[in-house]
Amino acid sequence: MTAETLMIPGIAMPASRIALGTWAIGGSMWGGADDVNAAKTVEEALAVGINVIDTAPVYGFGHSEDVIGRALETHRDRVILATKVGLDWQDGKVFRDSRGARIADEIEASLRRLRTDRIDLYQVHWPDPKTPIEETARALEKLVQDGKVRALGLSNFSPEQMDEFRKFAPVAAIQPPYNLFEREIEGTVLPYAKTNGLVVLAYGPLCRGLLSGRMTAQTTFTGDDLRKADPKFQSPRFGQYLKAVADLQAIADRHGKSMLALAVRWVLDRGPTIALWGARKPEQISGVQEVFGWSLSAQDMNEIDAILARDITDPVGPEFMAPPPRA
């Protein structure tokens, strides 16, 4: 099955509607790095038609970018390379910093780690309440003018913050959390994207594995796994979400698809979206092609909404992942 594509403003190459998400490849908060499997994962993603690779400096504190840079050395012209800017860290603690001087330093570090002379899509990772949005936007627009960046994106921004940013620099894409269980953007960010011609890179389409269909009540998380701090994975909520997955499986079965394919297809059917498919092992790419070539009906969508409303009596969003402002 050929990968579905769409165009990201400012980027000439059609973008696959599934992107490889590389947070776990960085190792931090995901049980450590495995560089050999990470490189094989990138190769497998390219083999099945994924040509958007999304990373960030904070993923493994530079390690994900370094691994991706090495893996893409002979493939650079085949991919749309997306990374981020605006987070700093000290002693393993992450905080927001989108000052112009910080951006000037970050771009050079990212270009070096990624072994490239340009970033196709450069995204502000989180809004920085201590830096004027104008300062951030003007610093990024200069990188576009200098040829170091093709297009700009914003992650975790509200429509009001995006409006302010767009006074000083164009925006091509936005990257919010979005999945069957985390739908806050439907009343704000998603209609904003549709109205303003922005592509949505939806992160967490499987809700940190909840929607993979592979978890049970006995599933446990160890070490620095971020799900130990995620309220969705704590009782009694965990049971509610697992019940919803079990009930959603009937809809997937009706289409002859996996739960994973249903969850990602749902994201693609909601608008001008690209789903970030997180993987750190090549076998985790399996199933990508099952997402393309079909759609959910209006009846399917209504049934999904009914299941969620019935099974999840205590829903919670992804707020726990938000990093603090700098001191």
PDB file of C-alpha atoms in Angstrom, residues 141-303:
ATOM      1  CA  GLU A 141      12.351  33.988  10.649  1.00  0.00           C
ATOM      2  CA  LYS A 142      16.005  35.012  10.349  1.00  0.00           C
ATOM      3  CA  LEU A 143      16.980  31.332  10.157  1.00  0.00           C
ATOM      4  CA  VAL A 144      14.552  30.918   7.258  1.00  0.00           C
ATOM      5  CA  GLN A 145      16.020  33.955   5.519  1.00  0.00           C
ATOM      6  CA  ASP A 146      19.529  32.564   6.093  1.00  0.00           C
ATOM      7  CA  GLY A 147      18.569  29.274   4.426  1.00  0.00           C
ATOM      8  CA  LYS A 148      19.123  27.159   7.544  1.00  0.00           C
ATOM      9  CA  VAL A 149      15.407  26.367   7.893  1.00  0.00           C
ATOM     10  CA  ARG A 150      12.762  25.681   5.240  1.00  0.00           C
ATOM     11  CA  ALA A 151       9.557  26.087   7.270  1.00  0.00           C
ATOM     12  CA  LEU A 152       8.494  26.890  10.821  1.00  0.00           C
ATOM     13  CA  GLY A 153       6.196  25.031  13.174  1.00  0.00           C
ATOM     14  CA  LEU A 154       4.779  25.487  16.661  1.00  0.00           C
ATOM     15  CA  SER A 155       4.197  22.738  19.201  1.00  0.00           C
ATOM     16  CA  ASN A 156       1.824  22.973  22.170  1.00  0.00           C
ATOM     17  CA  PHE A 157       0.780  26.560  21.284  1.00  0.00           C
ATOM     18  CA  SER A 158      -2.730  27.937  21.706  1.00  0.00           C
ATOM     19  CA  PRO A 159      -4.511  29.721  18.832  1.00  0.00           C
ATOM     20  CA  GLU A 160      -3.900  33.062  20.571  1.00  0.00           C
ATOM     21  CA  GLN A 161      -0.174  32.346  20.842  1.00  0.00           C
ATOM     22  CA  MET A 162      -0.076  31.252  17.212  1.00  0.00           C
ATOM     23  CA  ASP A 163      -1.826  34.447  16.148  1.00  0.00           C
ATOM     24  CA  GLU A 164       0.829  36.484  17.932  1.00  0.00           C
ATOM     25  CA  PHE A 165       3.695  34.463  16.406  1.00  0.00           C
ATOM     26  CA  ARG A 166       2.263  34.779  12.906  1.00  0.00           C
ATOM     27  CA  LYS A 167       2.418  38.588  13.131  1.00  0.00           C
ATOM     28  CA  PHE A 168       6.202  38.251  12.758  1.00  0.00           C
ATOM     29  CA  ALA A 169       6.868  34.949  10.941  1.00  0.00           C
ATOM     30  CA  PRO A 170       4.866  32.479   8.839  1.00  0.00           C
ATOM     31  CA  VAL A 171       3.821  29.147  10.331  1.00  0.00           C
ATOM     32  CA  ALA A 172       3.483  25.989   8.243  1.00  0.00           C
ATOM     33  CA  ALA A 173       2.608  23.366  10.832  1.00  0.00           C
ATOM     34  CA  ILE A 174       1.554  22.811  14.405  1.00  0.00           C
ATOM     35  CA  GLN A 175       2.306  19.858  16.655  1.00  0.00           C
ATOM     36  CA  PRO A 176      -0.174  19.165  19.472  1.00  0.00           C
ATOM     37  CA  PRO A 177      -0.984  15.962  21.363  1.00  0.00           C
ATOM     38  CA  TYR A 178      -3.920  14.245  19.650  1.00  0.00           C
ATOM     39  CA  ASN A 179      -5.383  10.786  19.890  1.00  0.00           C
ATOM     40  CA  LEU A 180      -8.659   9.028  20.635  1.00  0.00           C
ATOM     41  CA  PHE A 181      -8.199   9.701  24.358  1.00  0.00           C
ATOM     42  CA  GLU A 182      -6.691  13.214  24.237  1.00  0.00           C
ATOM     43  CA  ARG A 183      -8.952  15.391  22.096  1.00  0.00           C
ATOM     44  CA  GLU A 184      -8.675  18.849  23.616  1.00  0.00           C
ATOM     45  CA  ILE A 185      -7.499  20.382  20.320  1.00  0.00           C
ATOM     46  CA  GLU A 186     -10.823  19.684  18.600  1.00  0.00           C
ATOM     47  CA  GLY A 187     -12.396  22.856  19.959  1.00  0.00           C
ATOM     48  CA  THR A 188      -9.394  25.126  19.422  1.00  0.00           C
ATOM     49  CA  VAL A 189      -6.206  24.123  17.626  1.00  0.00           C
ATOM     50  CA  LEU A 190      -7.681  21.771  15.013  1.00  0.00           C
ATOM     51  CA  PRO A 191     -10.248  24.247  13.626  1.00  0.00           C
ATOM     52  CA  TYR A 192      -7.536  26.928  13.722  1.00  0.00           C
ATOM     53  CA  ALA A 193      -5.320  24.720  11.550  1.00  0.00           C
ATOM     54  CA  LYS A 194      -8.108  24.079   9.058  1.00  0.00           C
ATOM     55  CA  THR A 195      -8.969  27.773   8.821  1.00  0.00           C
ATOM     56  CA  ASN A 196      -5.363  28.901   8.376  1.00  0.00           C
ATOM     57  CA  GLY A 197      -4.037  26.154   6.106  1.00  0.00           C
ATOM     58  CA  LEU A 198      -1.685  24.601   8.666  1.00  0.00           C
ATOM     59  CA  VAL A 199      -0.660  20.955   8.772  1.00  0.00           C
ATOM     60  CA  VAL A 200      -1.153  19.197  12.124  1.00  0.00           C
ATOM     61  CA  LEU A 201       1.613  16.834  13.239  1.00  0.00           C
ATOM     62  CA  ALA A 202      -0.285  14.882  15.893  1.00  0.00           C
ATOM     63  CA  TYR A 203       1.994  13.509  18.558  1.00  0.00           C
ATOM     64  CA  GLY A 204       1.037  10.582  20.772  1.00  0.00           C
ATOM     65  CA  PRO A 205      -1.533   9.027  18.376  1.00  0.00           C
ATOM     66  CA  LEU A 206      -1.283   5.773  20.350  1.00  0.00           C
ATOM     67  CA  CYS A 207      -1.424   7.606  23.688  1.00  0.00           C
ATOM     68  CA  ARG A 208       1.918   6.238  24.887  1.00  0.00           C
ATOM     69  CA  GLY A 209       0.992   2.689  23.941  1.00  0.00           C
ATOM     70  CA  LEU A 210      -2.512   2.597  25.428  1.00  0.00           C
ATOM     71  CA  LEU A 211      -4.047   2.374  21.960  1.00  0.00           C
ATOM     72  CA  SER A 212      -1.654  -0.267  20.656  1.00  0.00           C
ATOM     73  CA  GLY A 213      -3.969  -3.072  21.760  1.00  0.00           C
ATOM     74  CA  ARG A 214      -1.048  -4.777  23.478  1.00  0.00           C
ATOM     75  CA  MET A 215      -1.480  -3.619  27.081  1.00  0.00           C
ATOM     76  CA  THR A 216      -3.269  -5.476  29.868  1.00  0.00           C
ATOM     77  CA  ALA A 217      -4.046  -4.793  33.507  1.00  0.00           C
ATOM     78  CA  GLN A 218      -0.807  -6.650  34.308  1.00  0.00           C
ATOM     79  CA  THR A 219       1.377  -4.329  32.212  1.00  0.00           C
ATOM     80  CA  THR A 220       3.971  -2.606  34.403  1.00  0.00           C
ATOM     81  CA  PHE A 221       6.472   0.204  33.843  1.00  0.00           C
ATOM     82  CA  THR A 222       9.926   0.357  35.358  1.00  0.00           C
ATOM     83  CA  GLY A 223      12.990   2.561  35.584  1.00  0.00           C
ATOM     84  CA  ASP A 224      12.594   6.070  34.163  1.00  0.00           C
ATOM     85  CA  ASP A 225       9.558   5.165  32.002  1.00  0.00           C
ATOM     86  CA  LEU A 226       7.442   8.335  31.811  1.00  0.00           C
ATOM     87  CA  ARG A 227       4.246   6.305  32.081  1.00  0.00           C
ATOM     88  CA  LYS A 228       5.000   5.839  35.771  1.00  0.00           C
ATOM     89  CA  ALA A 229       4.027   9.519  36.121  1.00  0.00           C
ATOM     90  CA  ASP A 230       1.136   9.477  33.626  1.00  0.00           C
ATOM     91  CA  PRO A 231      -2.263   9.568  35.393  1.00  0.00           C
ATOM     92  CA  LYS A 232      -3.787   7.426  32.634  1.00  0.00           C
ATOM     93  CA  PHE A 233      -1.683   4.473  33.731  1.00  0.00           C
ATOM     94  CA  GLN A 234      -2.718   4.661  37.394  1.00  0.00           C
ATOM     95  CA  SER A 235      -5.693   2.830  38.883  1.00  0.00           C
ATOM     96  CA  PRO A 236      -8.630   3.256  38.504  1.00  0.00           C
ATOM     97  CA  ARG A 237      -8.159   5.226  35.281  1.00  0.00           C
ATOM     98  CA  PHE A 238      -5.937   2.557  33.717  1.00  0.00           C
ATOM     99  CA  GLY A 239      -8.805   0.076  33.891  1.00  0.00           C
ATOM    100  CA  GLN A 240     -11.200   2.534  32.287  1.00  0.00           C
ATOM    101  CA  TYR A 241      -8.890   3.154  29.345  1.00  0.00           C
ATOM    102  CA  LEU A 242      -8.205  -0.567  28.869  1.00  0.00           C
ATOM    103  CA  LYS A 243     -11.958  -1.235  28.826  1.00  0.00           C
ATOM    104  CA  ALA A 244     -12.370   1.405  26.103  1.00  0.00           C
ATOM    105  CA  VAL A 245      -9.611  -0.208  24.030  1.00  0.00           C
ATOM    106  CA  ALA A 246     -11.265  -3.607  24.360  1.00  0.00           C
ATOM    107  CA  ASP A 247     -14.574  -2.175  23.173  1.00  0.00           C
ATOM    108  CA  LEU A 248     -12.961  -0.214  20.321  1.00  0.00           C
ATOM    109  CA  GLN A 249     -11.417  -3.461  19.092  1.00  0.00           C
ATOM    110  CA  ALA A 250     -14.826  -4.513  17.767  1.00  0.00           C
ATOM    111  CA  ILE A 251     -14.775  -1.587  15.332  1.00  0.00           C
ATOM    112  CA  ALA A 252     -11.239  -2.467  14.244  1.00  0.00           C
ATOM    113  CA  ASP A 253     -12.312  -6.098  13.748  1.00  0.00           C
ATOM    114  CA  ARG A 254     -15.202  -4.994  11.554  1.00  0.00           C
ATOM    115  CA  HIS A 255     -12.679  -3.391   9.196  1.00  0.00           C
ATOM    116  CA  GLY A 256     -10.255  -6.304   9.465  1.00  0.00           C
ATOM    117  CA  LYS A 257      -7.685  -4.004  11.059  1.00  0.00           C
ATOM    118  CA  SER A 258      -5.605  -3.950  14.234  1.00  0.00           C
ATOM    119  CA  MET A 259      -6.402  -1.655  17.152  1.00  0.00           C
ATOM    120  CA  LEU A 260      -3.216   0.221  16.345  1.00  0.00           C
ATOM    121  CA  ALA A 261      -4.335   0.830  12.746  1.00  0.00           C
ATOM    122  CA  LEU A 262      -7.758   2.016  13.930  1.00  0.00           C
ATOM    123  CA  ALA A 263      -6.213   4.534  16.346  1.00  0.00           C
ATOM    124  CA  VAL A 264      -3.901   6.036  13.728  1.00  0.00           C
ATOM    125  CA  ARG A 265      -6.540   6.001  10.976  1.00  0.00           C
ATOM    126  CA  TRP A 266      -8.846   7.921  13.310  1.00  0.00           C
ATOM    127  CA  VAL A 267      -6.208  10.675  13.606  1.00  0.00           C
ATOM    128  CA  LEU A 268      -5.743  10.837   9.827  1.00  0.00           C
ATOM    129  CA  ASP A 269      -9.488  11.101   9.250  1.00  0.00           C
ATOM    130  CA  ARG A 270      -9.860  14.142  11.524  1.00  0.00           C
ATOM    131  CA  GLY A 271      -8.255  16.755   9.299  1.00  0.00           C
ATOM    132  CA  PRO A 272      -5.000  17.902   7.642  1.00  0.00           C
ATOM    133  CA  THR A 273      -3.028  15.593   9.902  1.00  0.00           C
ATOM    134  CA  ILE A 274       0.220  13.658  10.033  1.00  0.00           C
ATOM    135  CA  ALA A 275       0.427  11.037  12.787  1.00  0.00           C
ATOM    136  CA  LEU A 276       3.760  10.663  14.599  1.00  0.00           C
ATOM    137  CA  TRP A 277       4.470   6.943  14.865  1.00  0.00           C
ATOM    138  CA  GLY A 278       6.929   6.478  17.713  1.00  0.00           C
ATOM    139  CA  ALA A 279       9.341   3.583  17.371  1.00  0.00           C
ATOM    140  CA  ARG A 280      12.766   2.501  18.586  1.00  0.00           C
ATOM    141  CA  LYS A 281      12.942  -1.014  17.119  1.00  0.00           C
ATOM    142  CA  PRO A 282      12.419  -1.974  13.451  1.00  0.00           C
ATOM    143  CA  GLU A 283       9.622  -4.418  14.309  1.00  0.00           C
ATOM    144  CA  GLN A 284       7.669  -1.497  15.797  1.00  0.00           C
ATOM    145  CA  ILE A 285       7.249  -0.110  12.261  1.00  0.00           C
ATOM    146  CA  SER A 286       5.170  -3.162  11.427  1.00  0.00           C
ATOM    147  CA  GLY A 287       1.593  -2.177  10.699  1.00  0.00           C
ATOM    148  CA  VAL A 288       2.200   1.224   9.117  1.00  0.00           C
ATOM    149  CA  GLN A 289       0.891   0.142   5.710  1.00  0.00           C
ATOM    150  CA  GLU A 290      -2.289  -1.188   7.338  1.00  0.00           C
ATOM    151  CA  VAL A 291      -3.261   2.426   8.124  1.00  0.00           C
ATOM    152  CA  PHE A 292      -3.521   3.569   4.503  1.00  0.00           C
ATOM    153  CA  GLY A 293      -6.183   2.997   1.891  1.00  0.00           C
ATOM    154  CA  TRP A 294      -9.372   3.041   3.989  1.00  0.00           C
ATOM    155  CA  SER A 295     -11.364   5.417   6.178  1.00  0.00           C
ATOM    156  CA  LEU A 296     -13.709   5.358   9.133  1.00  0.00           C
ATOM    157  CA  SER A 297     -17.376   6.089   8.402  1.00  0.00           C
ATOM    158  CA  ALA A 298     -19.594   8.578  10.198  1.00  0.00           C
ATOM    159  CA  GLN A 299     -21.215   5.611  11.940  1.00  0.00           C
ATOM    160  CA  ASP A 300     -17.792   4.404  13.089  1.00  0.00           C
ATOM    161  CA  MET A 301     -16.999   7.842  14.474  1.00  0.00           C
ATOM    162  CA  ASN A 302     -20.288   7.980  16.369  1.00  0.00           C
ATOM    163  CA  GLU A 303     -19.722   4.514  17.837  1.00  0.00           C
TER     164      GLU A 303
END
